[in-house]
Tab-separated table of C-alpha atoms (C1' of nucleotides) in Angstrom:
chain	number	residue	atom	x	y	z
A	1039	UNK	CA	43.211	-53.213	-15.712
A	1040	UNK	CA	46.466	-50.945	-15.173
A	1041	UNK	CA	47.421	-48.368	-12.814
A	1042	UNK	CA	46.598	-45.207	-14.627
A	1043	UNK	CA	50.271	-43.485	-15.557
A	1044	UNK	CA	48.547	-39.460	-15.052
A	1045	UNK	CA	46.799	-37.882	-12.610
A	1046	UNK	CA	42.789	-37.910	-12.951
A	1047	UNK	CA	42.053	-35.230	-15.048
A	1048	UNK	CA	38.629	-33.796	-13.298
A	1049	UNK	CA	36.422	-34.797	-10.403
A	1050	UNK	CA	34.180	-37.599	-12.750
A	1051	UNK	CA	37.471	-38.886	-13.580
A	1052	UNK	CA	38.598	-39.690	-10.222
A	1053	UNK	CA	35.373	-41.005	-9.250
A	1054	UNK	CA	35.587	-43.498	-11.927
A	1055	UNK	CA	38.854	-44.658	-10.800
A	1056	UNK	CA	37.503	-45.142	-7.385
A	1057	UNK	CA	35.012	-46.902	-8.934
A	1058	UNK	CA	36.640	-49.659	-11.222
A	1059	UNK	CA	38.517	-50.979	-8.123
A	1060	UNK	CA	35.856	-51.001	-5.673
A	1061	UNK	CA	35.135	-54.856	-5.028
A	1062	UNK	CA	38.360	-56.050	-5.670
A	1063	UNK	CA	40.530	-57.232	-3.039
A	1064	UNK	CA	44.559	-55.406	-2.090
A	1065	UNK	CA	46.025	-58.874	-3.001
A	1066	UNK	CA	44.339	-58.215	-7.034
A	1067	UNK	CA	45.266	-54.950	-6.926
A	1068	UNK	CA	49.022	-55.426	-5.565
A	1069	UNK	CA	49.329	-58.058	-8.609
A	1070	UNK	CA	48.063	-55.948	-11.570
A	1071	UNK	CA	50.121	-53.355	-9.944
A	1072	UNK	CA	53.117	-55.602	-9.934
A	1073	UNK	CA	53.786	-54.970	-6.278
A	1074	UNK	CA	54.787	-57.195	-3.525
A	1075	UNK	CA	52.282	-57.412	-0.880
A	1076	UNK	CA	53.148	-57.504	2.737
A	1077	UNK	CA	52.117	-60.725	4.972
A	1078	UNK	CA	51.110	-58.117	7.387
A	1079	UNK	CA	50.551	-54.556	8.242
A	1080	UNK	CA	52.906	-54.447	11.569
A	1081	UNK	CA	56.058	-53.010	9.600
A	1082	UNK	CA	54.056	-51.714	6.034
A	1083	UNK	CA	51.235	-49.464	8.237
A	1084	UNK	CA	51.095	-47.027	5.354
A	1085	UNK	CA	51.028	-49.408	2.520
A	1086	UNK	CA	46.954	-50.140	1.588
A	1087	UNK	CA	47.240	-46.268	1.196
A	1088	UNK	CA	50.323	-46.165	-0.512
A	1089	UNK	CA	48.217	-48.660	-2.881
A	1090	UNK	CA	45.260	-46.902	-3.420
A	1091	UNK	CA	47.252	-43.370	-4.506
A	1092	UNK	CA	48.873	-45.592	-6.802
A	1093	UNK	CA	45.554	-46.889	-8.585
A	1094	UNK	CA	43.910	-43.749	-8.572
A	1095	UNK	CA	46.864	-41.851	-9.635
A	1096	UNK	CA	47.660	-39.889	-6.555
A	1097	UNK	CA	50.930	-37.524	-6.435
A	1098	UNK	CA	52.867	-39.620	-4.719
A	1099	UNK	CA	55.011	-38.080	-1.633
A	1100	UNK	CA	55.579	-36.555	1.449
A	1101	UNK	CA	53.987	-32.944	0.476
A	1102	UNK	CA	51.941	-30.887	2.819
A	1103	UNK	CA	49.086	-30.587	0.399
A	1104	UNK	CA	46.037	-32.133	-0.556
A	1105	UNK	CA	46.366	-35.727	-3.170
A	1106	UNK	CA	44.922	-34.036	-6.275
A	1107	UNK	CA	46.494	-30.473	-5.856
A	1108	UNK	CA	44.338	-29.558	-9.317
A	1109	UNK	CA	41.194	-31.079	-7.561
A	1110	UNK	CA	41.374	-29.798	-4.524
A	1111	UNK	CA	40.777	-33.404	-3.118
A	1112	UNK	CA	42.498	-35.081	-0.822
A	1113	UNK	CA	42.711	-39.300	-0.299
A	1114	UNK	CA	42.058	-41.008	2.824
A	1115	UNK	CA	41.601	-45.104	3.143
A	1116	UNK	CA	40.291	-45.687	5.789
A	1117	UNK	CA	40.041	-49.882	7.737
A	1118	UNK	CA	36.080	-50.828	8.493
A	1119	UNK	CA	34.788	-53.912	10.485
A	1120	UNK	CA	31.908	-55.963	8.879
A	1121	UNK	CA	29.372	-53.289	9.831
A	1122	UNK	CA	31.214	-51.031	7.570
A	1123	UNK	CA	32.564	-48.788	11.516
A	1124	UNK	CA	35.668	-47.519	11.163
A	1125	UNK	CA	38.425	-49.282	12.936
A	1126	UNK	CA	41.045	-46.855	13.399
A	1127	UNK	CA	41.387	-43.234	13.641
A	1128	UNK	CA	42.029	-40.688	10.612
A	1129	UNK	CA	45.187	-38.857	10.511
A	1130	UNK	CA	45.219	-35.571	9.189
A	1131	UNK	CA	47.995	-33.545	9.147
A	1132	UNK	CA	51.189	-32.600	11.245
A	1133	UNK	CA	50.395	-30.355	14.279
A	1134	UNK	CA	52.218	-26.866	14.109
A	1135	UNK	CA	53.209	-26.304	18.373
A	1136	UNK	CA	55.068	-23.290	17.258
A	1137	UNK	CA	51.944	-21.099	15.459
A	1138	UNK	CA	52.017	-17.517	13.930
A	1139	UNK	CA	50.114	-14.941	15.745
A	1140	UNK	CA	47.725	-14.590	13.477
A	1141	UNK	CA	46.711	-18.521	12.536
A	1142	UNK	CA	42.770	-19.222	12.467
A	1143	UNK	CA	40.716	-22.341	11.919
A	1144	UNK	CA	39.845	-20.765	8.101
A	1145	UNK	CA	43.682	-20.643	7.557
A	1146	UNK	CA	44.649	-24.041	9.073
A	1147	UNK	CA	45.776	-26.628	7.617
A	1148	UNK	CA	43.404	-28.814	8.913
A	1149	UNK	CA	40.542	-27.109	7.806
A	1150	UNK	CA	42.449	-27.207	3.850
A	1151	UNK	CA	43.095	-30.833	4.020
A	1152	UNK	CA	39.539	-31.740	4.726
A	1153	UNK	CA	37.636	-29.292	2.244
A	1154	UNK	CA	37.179	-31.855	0.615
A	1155	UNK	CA	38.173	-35.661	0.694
A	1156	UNK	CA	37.485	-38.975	-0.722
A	1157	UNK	CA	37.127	-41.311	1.731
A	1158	UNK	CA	37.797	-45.098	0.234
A	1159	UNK	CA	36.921	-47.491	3.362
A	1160	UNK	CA	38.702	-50.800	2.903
A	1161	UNK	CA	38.147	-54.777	4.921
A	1162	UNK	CA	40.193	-53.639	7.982
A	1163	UNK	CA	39.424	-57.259	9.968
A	1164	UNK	CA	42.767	-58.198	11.511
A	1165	UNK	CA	40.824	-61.909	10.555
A	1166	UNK	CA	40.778	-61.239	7.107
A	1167	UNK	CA	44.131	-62.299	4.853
A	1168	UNK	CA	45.463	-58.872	4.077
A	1169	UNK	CA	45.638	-60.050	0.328
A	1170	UNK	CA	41.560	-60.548	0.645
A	1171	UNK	CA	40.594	-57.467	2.108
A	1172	UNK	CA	38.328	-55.652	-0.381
A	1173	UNK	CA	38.022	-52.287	-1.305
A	1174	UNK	CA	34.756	-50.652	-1.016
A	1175	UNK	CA	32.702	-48.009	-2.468
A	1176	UNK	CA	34.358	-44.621	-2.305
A	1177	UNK	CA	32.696	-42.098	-0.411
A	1178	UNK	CA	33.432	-37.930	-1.744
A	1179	UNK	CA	32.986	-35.450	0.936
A	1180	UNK	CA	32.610	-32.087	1.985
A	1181	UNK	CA	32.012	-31.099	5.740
A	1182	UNK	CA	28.927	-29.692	5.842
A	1183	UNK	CA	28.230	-26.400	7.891
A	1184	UNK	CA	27.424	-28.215	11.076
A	1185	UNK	CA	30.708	-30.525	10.722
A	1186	UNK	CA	32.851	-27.786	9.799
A	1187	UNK	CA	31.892	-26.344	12.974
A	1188	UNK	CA	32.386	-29.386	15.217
A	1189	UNK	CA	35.824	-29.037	13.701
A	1190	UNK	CA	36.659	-25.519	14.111
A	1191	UNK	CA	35.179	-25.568	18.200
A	1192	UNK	CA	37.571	-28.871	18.621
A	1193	UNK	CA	40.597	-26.802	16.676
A	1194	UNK	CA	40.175	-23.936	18.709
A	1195	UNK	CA	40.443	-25.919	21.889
A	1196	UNK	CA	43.185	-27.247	20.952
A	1197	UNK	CA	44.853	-24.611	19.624
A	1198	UNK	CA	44.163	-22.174	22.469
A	1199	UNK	CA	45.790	-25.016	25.046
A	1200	UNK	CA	48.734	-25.100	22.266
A	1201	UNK	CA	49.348	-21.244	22.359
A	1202	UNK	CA	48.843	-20.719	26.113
A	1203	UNK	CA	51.882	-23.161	26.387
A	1204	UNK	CA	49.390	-25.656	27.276
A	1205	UNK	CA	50.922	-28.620	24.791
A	1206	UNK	CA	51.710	-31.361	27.708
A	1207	UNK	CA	48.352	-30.988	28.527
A	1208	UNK	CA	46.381	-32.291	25.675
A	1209	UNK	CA	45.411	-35.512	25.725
A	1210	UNK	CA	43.721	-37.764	22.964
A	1211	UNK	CA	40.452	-36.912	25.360
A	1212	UNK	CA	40.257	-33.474	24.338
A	1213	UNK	CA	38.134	-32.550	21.166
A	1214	UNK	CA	34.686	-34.086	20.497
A	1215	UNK	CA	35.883	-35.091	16.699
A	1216	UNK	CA	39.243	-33.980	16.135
A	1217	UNK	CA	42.164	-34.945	18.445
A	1218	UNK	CA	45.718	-33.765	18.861
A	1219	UNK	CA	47.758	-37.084	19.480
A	1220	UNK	CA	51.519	-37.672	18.868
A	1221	UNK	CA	53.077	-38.197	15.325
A	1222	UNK	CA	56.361	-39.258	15.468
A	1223	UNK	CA	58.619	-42.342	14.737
A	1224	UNK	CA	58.950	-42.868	18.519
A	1225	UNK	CA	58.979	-41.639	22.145
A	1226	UNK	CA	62.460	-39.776	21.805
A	1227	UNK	CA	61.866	-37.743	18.753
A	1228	UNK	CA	61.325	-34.033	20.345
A	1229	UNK	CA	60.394	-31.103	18.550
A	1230	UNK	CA	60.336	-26.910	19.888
A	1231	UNK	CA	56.719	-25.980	21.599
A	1232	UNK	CA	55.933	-23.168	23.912
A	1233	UNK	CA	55.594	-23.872	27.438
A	1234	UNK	CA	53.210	-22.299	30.175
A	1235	UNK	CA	56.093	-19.821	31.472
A	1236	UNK	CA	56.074	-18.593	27.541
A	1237	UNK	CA	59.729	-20.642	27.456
A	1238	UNK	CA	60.657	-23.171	24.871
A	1239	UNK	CA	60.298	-26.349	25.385
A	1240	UNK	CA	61.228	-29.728	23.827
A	1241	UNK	CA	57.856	-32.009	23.415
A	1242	UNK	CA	57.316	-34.962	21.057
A	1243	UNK	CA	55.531	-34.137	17.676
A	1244	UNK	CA	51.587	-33.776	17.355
A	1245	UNK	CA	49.116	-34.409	14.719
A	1246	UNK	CA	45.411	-33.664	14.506
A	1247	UNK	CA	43.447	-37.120	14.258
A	1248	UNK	CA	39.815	-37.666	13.015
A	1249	UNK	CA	37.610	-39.457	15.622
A	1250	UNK	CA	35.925	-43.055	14.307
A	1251	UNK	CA	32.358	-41.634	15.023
A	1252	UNK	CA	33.079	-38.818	12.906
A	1253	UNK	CA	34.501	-40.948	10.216
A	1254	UNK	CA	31.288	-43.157	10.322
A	1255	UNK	CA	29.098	-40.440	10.392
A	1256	UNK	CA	30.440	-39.378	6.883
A	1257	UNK	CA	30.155	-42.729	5.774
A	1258	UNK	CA	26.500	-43.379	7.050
A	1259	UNK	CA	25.693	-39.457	5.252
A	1260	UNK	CA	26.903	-41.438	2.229
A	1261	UNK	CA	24.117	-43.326	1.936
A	1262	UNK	CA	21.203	-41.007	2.257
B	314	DG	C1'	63.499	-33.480	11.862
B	315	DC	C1'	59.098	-32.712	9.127
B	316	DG	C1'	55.456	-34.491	6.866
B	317	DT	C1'	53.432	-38.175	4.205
B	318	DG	C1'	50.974	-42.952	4.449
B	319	DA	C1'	48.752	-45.030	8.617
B	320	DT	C1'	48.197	-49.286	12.269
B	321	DC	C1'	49.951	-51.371	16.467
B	322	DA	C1'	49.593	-52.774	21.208
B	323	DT	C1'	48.840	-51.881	25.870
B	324	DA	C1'	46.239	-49.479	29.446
B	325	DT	C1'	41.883	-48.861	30.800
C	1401	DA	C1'	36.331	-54.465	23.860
C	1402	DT	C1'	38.138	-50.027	22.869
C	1403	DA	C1'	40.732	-45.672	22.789
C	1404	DT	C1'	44.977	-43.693	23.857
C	1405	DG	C1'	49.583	-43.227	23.373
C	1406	DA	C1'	53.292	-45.295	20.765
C	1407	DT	C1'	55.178	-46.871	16.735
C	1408	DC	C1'	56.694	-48.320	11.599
C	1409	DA	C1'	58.394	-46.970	6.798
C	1410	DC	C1'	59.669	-43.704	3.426
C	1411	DG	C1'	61.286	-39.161	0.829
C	1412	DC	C1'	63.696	-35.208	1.365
DNA sequence: GCGTGATCATAT
DNA sequence: ATATGATCACGC
């Protein structure tokens, strides 16, 4: 088996690509890839993603858009424990503190990057040998109405407390599924935000993070 | 610095 | 034991 060398051509196609690696462990898939695989995750966090766009042909970069432009899908890995419960949080996209007048949940960019995504849970056990850690069945999702409308109340919350000048408020306990948490390389990166006297102010970065229940909800759904 | 890929590690 | 807040690497 070799990486594929174009993008999948339709949905089916992409589903079969998630589907020919499923069972096999990072360390195969690093070797018939012919890439080195880290002894651990502390300085490579990206890399089982970085990985998995490269097997099923992903765009690679740093673009604000979905994986598959053409598909409209985007690519999220995503660690599980032995009960197959997410272990970490989803990212989702950058957090905009500095918003156009007019921005709404339909228009955000959160709401476009999870139309539609294809969730490909992994072995996330710190226990297991990264090497050994297989990939599992890919799940493809769209929010259903009741979802997208968990999302949208927890957007609007947080992006009301973002345009009042409210920013230094939010915490990662805010939002039922979605949370605003920081996104940056560390502490002292600072980036423009409104503050509550309508002044600019210098805060760190903020991106919009999926909750684990959520996460396993769409992975239990899977199974229906 | 922004935005991608995320996981780490400490407070709770 | 777990979630929050912090952090790591890379392209541009």
């Amino acid at each position: 088996m070799k990486v594929p060398a174009s993008p999948p051509i339709n949905t089916d196609d992409l589903l079969a690509r998630s589907h020919a690696i499923a069972g096999l462990s990072l360390g195969e898939l690093a070797k018939m890839a012919n890439i080195n695989i880290p002894a651990n995750l502390q300085r490579h966090k990206g890399w089982p993603g970085q990985l998995l766009e490269l097997w099923l042909g992903a765009s690679a970069g740093s673009k604000p858009q979905q994986d598959f432009p053409e598909l409209a899908i985007e690519l999220k890995t995503v660690p599980i424990d032995a009960c197959g419960k997410p272990l970490e949080t989803t990212y989702v996209c950058y957090a905009p503190l500095l918003m156009s007048p007019g921005i709404t949940w339909e228009t955000s960019s959160v709401r476009n990057k999870l139309q539609q995504v294809l969730w490909v849970p992994l072995e996330g056990d710190r226990r297991i040998p990264l090497a050994e850690r297989r990939v599992a069945t890919a799940v493809l999702w769209q929010p259903s109405a009741q979802e997208d409308a968990q999302l949208r109340e927890d957007w609007e919350e947080l992006t009301e407390m973002v345009l009042l000048g409210k920013v230094e408020n939010i915490t990662a306990k805010h939002g039922d599924m979605l949370q605003m948490r920081p996104k940056a390389a560390n502490g002292s990166v600072l980036t423009d935000a409104l503050g509550p006297e309508g002044q600019r102010i210098r805060t760190r970065p903020r991106g919009f993070y999926l909750r684990k229940a959520f996460t396993h909800n769409i992975l239990l759904n899977a199974f229906d």
